[in-house]
Amino acid sequence: MKYKTEIDIAINKFIGKKGALIPLLQNAQDIEGYLSKEIMSYVSEKTGIKLAHIYGVATFYTMFRLKPQGKHIIRVCKGTACHVSNANSIMNEVNNHLNLSGEEDTTKDGNFTVMSVACLGCCSLAPVIMIDDNTYGKLTPDSIGKILKKYE
Ligand code: FES
Protein backbone atom coordinates (compact mmCIF):
# COMPACT_ATOMS: atom_id res chain seq x y z
CA MET A 1 0.00 0.00 0.00
CA LYS A 2 1.18 3.49 -0.89
CA TYR A 3 2.00 5.66 2.17
CA LYS A 4 1.87 2.60 4.49
CA THR A 5 4.70 3.92 6.69
CA GLU A 6 3.09 7.35 7.10
CA ILE A 7 -0.33 5.82 7.79
CA ASP A 8 1.21 3.45 10.36
CA ILE A 9 2.79 6.45 12.13
CA ALA A 10 -0.60 8.22 12.19
CA ILE A 11 -2.35 5.10 13.50
CA ASN A 12 0.24 4.61 16.23
CA LYS A 13 -0.14 8.25 17.28
CA PHE A 14 -3.88 7.92 17.82
CA ILE A 15 -4.57 4.25 18.52
CA GLY A 16 -6.40 3.59 21.77
CA LYS A 17 -7.10 7.27 22.42
CA LYS A 18 -10.65 8.41 23.01
CA GLY A 19 -12.14 10.46 20.18
CA ALA A 20 -9.13 9.73 18.02
CA LEU A 21 -10.88 8.53 14.88
CA ILE A 22 -11.52 11.98 13.39
CA PRO A 23 -7.95 13.29 13.90
CA LEU A 24 -6.62 9.96 12.63
CA LEU A 25 -8.72 10.20 9.47
CA GLN A 26 -7.66 13.84 9.02
CA ASN A 27 -4.06 12.75 9.28
CA ALA A 28 -4.61 9.95 6.78
CA GLN A 29 -6.34 12.36 4.42
CA ASP A 30 -3.46 14.83 4.70
CA ILE A 31 -1.06 12.06 3.73
CA GLU A 32 -2.95 10.72 0.72
CA GLY A 33 -4.97 13.80 -0.22
CA TYR A 34 -8.23 11.88 0.27
CA LEU A 35 -9.55 8.82 2.06
CA SER A 36 -9.36 5.84 -0.26
CA LYS A 37 -11.22 2.59 0.44
CA GLU A 38 -7.84 0.97 0.87
CA ILE A 39 -6.80 3.43 3.58
CA MET A 40 -10.12 3.14 5.42
CA SER A 41 -9.90 -0.68 5.32
CA TYR A 42 -6.34 -0.55 6.59
CA VAL A 43 -7.29 1.81 9.46
CA SER A 44 -10.17 -0.54 10.31
CA GLU A 45 -7.91 -3.58 10.30
CA LYS A 46 -5.24 -1.92 12.44
CA THR A 47 -7.53 -0.22 14.97
CA GLY A 48 -10.34 -2.77 15.19
CA ILE A 49 -12.88 -0.02 14.42
CA LYS A 50 -15.59 -1.36 12.12
CA LEU A 51 -15.18 -0.25 8.50
CA ALA A 52 -18.87 0.75 8.39
CA HIS A 53 -18.27 3.16 11.29
CA ILE A 54 -15.18 4.65 9.64
CA TYR A 55 -17.08 5.04 6.38
CA GLY A 56 -19.99 6.63 8.27
CA VAL A 57 -17.68 9.21 9.86
CA ALA A 58 -15.89 9.88 6.57
CA THR A 59 -19.15 10.52 4.73
CA PHE A 60 -20.79 12.52 7.55
CA TYR A 61 -18.17 15.28 7.82
CA THR A 62 -17.74 17.50 4.79
CA MET A 63 -14.03 17.95 5.52
CA PHE A 64 -13.40 14.38 4.37
CA ARG A 65 -12.97 13.57 0.73
CA LEU A 66 -13.48 10.12 -0.71
CA LYS A 67 -12.10 10.99 -4.15
CA PRO A 68 -8.69 12.31 -5.19
CA GLN A 69 -8.57 16.06 -5.36
CA GLY A 70 -6.86 18.42 -7.75
CA LYS A 71 -3.47 20.06 -7.30
CA HIS A 72 -5.18 23.39 -6.58
CA ILE A 73 -8.29 23.68 -4.42
CA ILE A 74 -10.73 26.44 -5.29
CA ARG A 75 -13.14 27.30 -2.49
CA VAL A 76 -16.05 29.39 -3.69
CA CYS A 77 -17.77 31.07 -0.75
CA LYS A 78 -21.53 30.61 -0.64
CA GLY A 79 -21.99 32.26 2.76
CA THR A 80 -24.70 34.88 3.17
CA ALA A 81 -22.64 37.97 2.28
CA CYS A 82 -21.21 36.27 -0.79
CA HIS A 83 -24.54 34.75 -1.74
CA VAL A 84 -26.20 38.18 -1.86
CA SER A 85 -23.17 39.49 -3.79
CA ASN A 86 -23.81 37.04 -6.61
CA ALA A 87 -21.62 34.09 -5.57
CA ASN A 88 -23.62 31.87 -7.93
CA SER A 89 -22.38 33.77 -10.97
CA ILE A 90 -18.81 33.37 -9.65
CA MET A 91 -19.30 29.63 -9.23
CA ASN A 92 -20.81 29.37 -12.71
CA GLU A 93 -17.89 31.24 -14.23
CA VAL A 94 -15.32 29.06 -12.41
CA ASN A 95 -17.08 25.90 -13.61
CA ASN A 96 -17.41 27.25 -17.17
CA HIS A 97 -13.78 28.28 -17.30
CA LEU A 98 -12.68 24.83 -16.13
CA ASN A 99 -15.22 22.94 -18.26
CA LEU A 100 -16.78 21.33 -15.20
CA SER A 101 -20.39 20.27 -15.13
CA GLY A 102 -22.29 20.59 -11.86
CA GLU A 103 -21.64 16.87 -11.23
CA GLU A 104 -17.85 16.95 -11.46
CA ASP A 105 -15.68 18.91 -9.06
CA THR A 106 -12.22 18.02 -10.35
CA THR A 107 -10.80 18.86 -13.77
CA LYS A 108 -9.77 15.98 -16.01
CA ASP A 109 -6.11 17.03 -15.85
CA GLY A 110 -6.26 16.91 -12.05
CA ASN A 111 -5.16 20.53 -11.73
CA PHE A 112 -8.24 21.94 -9.95
CA THR A 113 -10.91 20.83 -7.52
CA VAL A 114 -13.78 23.24 -6.94
CA MET A 115 -15.90 23.23 -3.82
CA SER A 116 -18.43 25.58 -2.31
CA VAL A 117 -17.91 26.53 1.30
CA ALA A 118 -19.62 28.57 3.97
CA CYS A 119 -18.13 31.89 5.08
CA LEU A 120 -14.39 32.28 4.49
CA GLY A 121 -14.23 35.00 7.13
CA CYS A 122 -13.72 38.03 4.91
CA CYS A 123 -17.31 39.03 4.14
CA SER A 124 -16.40 42.68 3.46
CA LEU A 125 -14.64 41.39 0.32
CA ALA A 126 -17.69 39.50 -0.96
CA PRO A 127 -17.92 37.70 -3.27
CA VAL A 128 -14.82 35.75 -2.33
CA ILE A 129 -12.94 32.67 -3.48
CA MET A 130 -9.84 31.03 -2.10
CA ILE A 131 -7.36 29.17 -4.26
CA ASP A 132 -5.08 27.09 -2.05
CA ASP A 133 -4.07 29.66 0.61
CA ASN A 134 -4.75 32.78 -1.46
CA THR A 135 -7.91 34.83 -1.08
CA TYR A 136 -9.51 36.81 -3.92
CA GLY A 137 -12.34 39.22 -3.20
CA LYS A 138 -14.71 41.76 -4.73
CA LEU A 139 -14.90 39.44 -7.71
CA THR A 140 -16.88 39.73 -10.88
CA PRO A 141 -17.36 36.89 -13.34
CA ASP A 142 -14.99 38.73 -15.71
CA SER A 143 -12.14 38.59 -13.19
CA ILE A 144 -12.16 34.80 -12.84
CA GLY A 145 -10.29 33.81 -16.00
CA LYS A 146 -7.30 36.01 -15.20
CA ILE A 147 -7.05 34.65 -11.66
CA LEU A 148 -7.29 31.01 -12.72
CA LYS A 149 -4.62 31.54 -15.38
CA LYS A 150 -2.05 31.97 -12.58
CA TYR A 151 -2.61 28.36 -11.54
CA GLU A 152 -2.85 26.69 -14.97
S1 FES B 1 -19.91 35.08 3.41
FE1 FES B 1 -18.29 34.88 2.02
S2 FES B 1 -16.58 35.50 3.16
FE2 FES B 1 -18.20 35.61 4.58
PDB file of N, CA and C in Angstrom, residues 28 41 46:
ATOM      1  N   ALA A  28      -4.687  10.854   7.937  1.00  0.00           N
ATOM      2  CA  ALA A  28      -4.606   9.950   6.781  1.00  0.00           C
ATOM      3  C   ALA A  28      -4.950  10.713   5.504  1.00  0.00           C
ATOM      4  N   SER A  41      -9.954   0.745   4.949  1.00  0.00           N
ATOM      5  CA  SER A  41      -9.897  -0.678   5.325  1.00  0.00           C
ATOM      6  C   SER A  41      -8.679  -0.954   6.196  1.00  0.00           C
ATOM      7  N   LYS A  46      -6.251  -2.212  11.428  1.00  0.00           N
ATOM      8  CA  LYS A  46      -5.236  -1.920  12.444  1.00  0.00           C
ATOM      9  C   LYS A  46      -5.820  -1.463  13.781  1.00  0.00           C
TER      10      LYS A  46
END
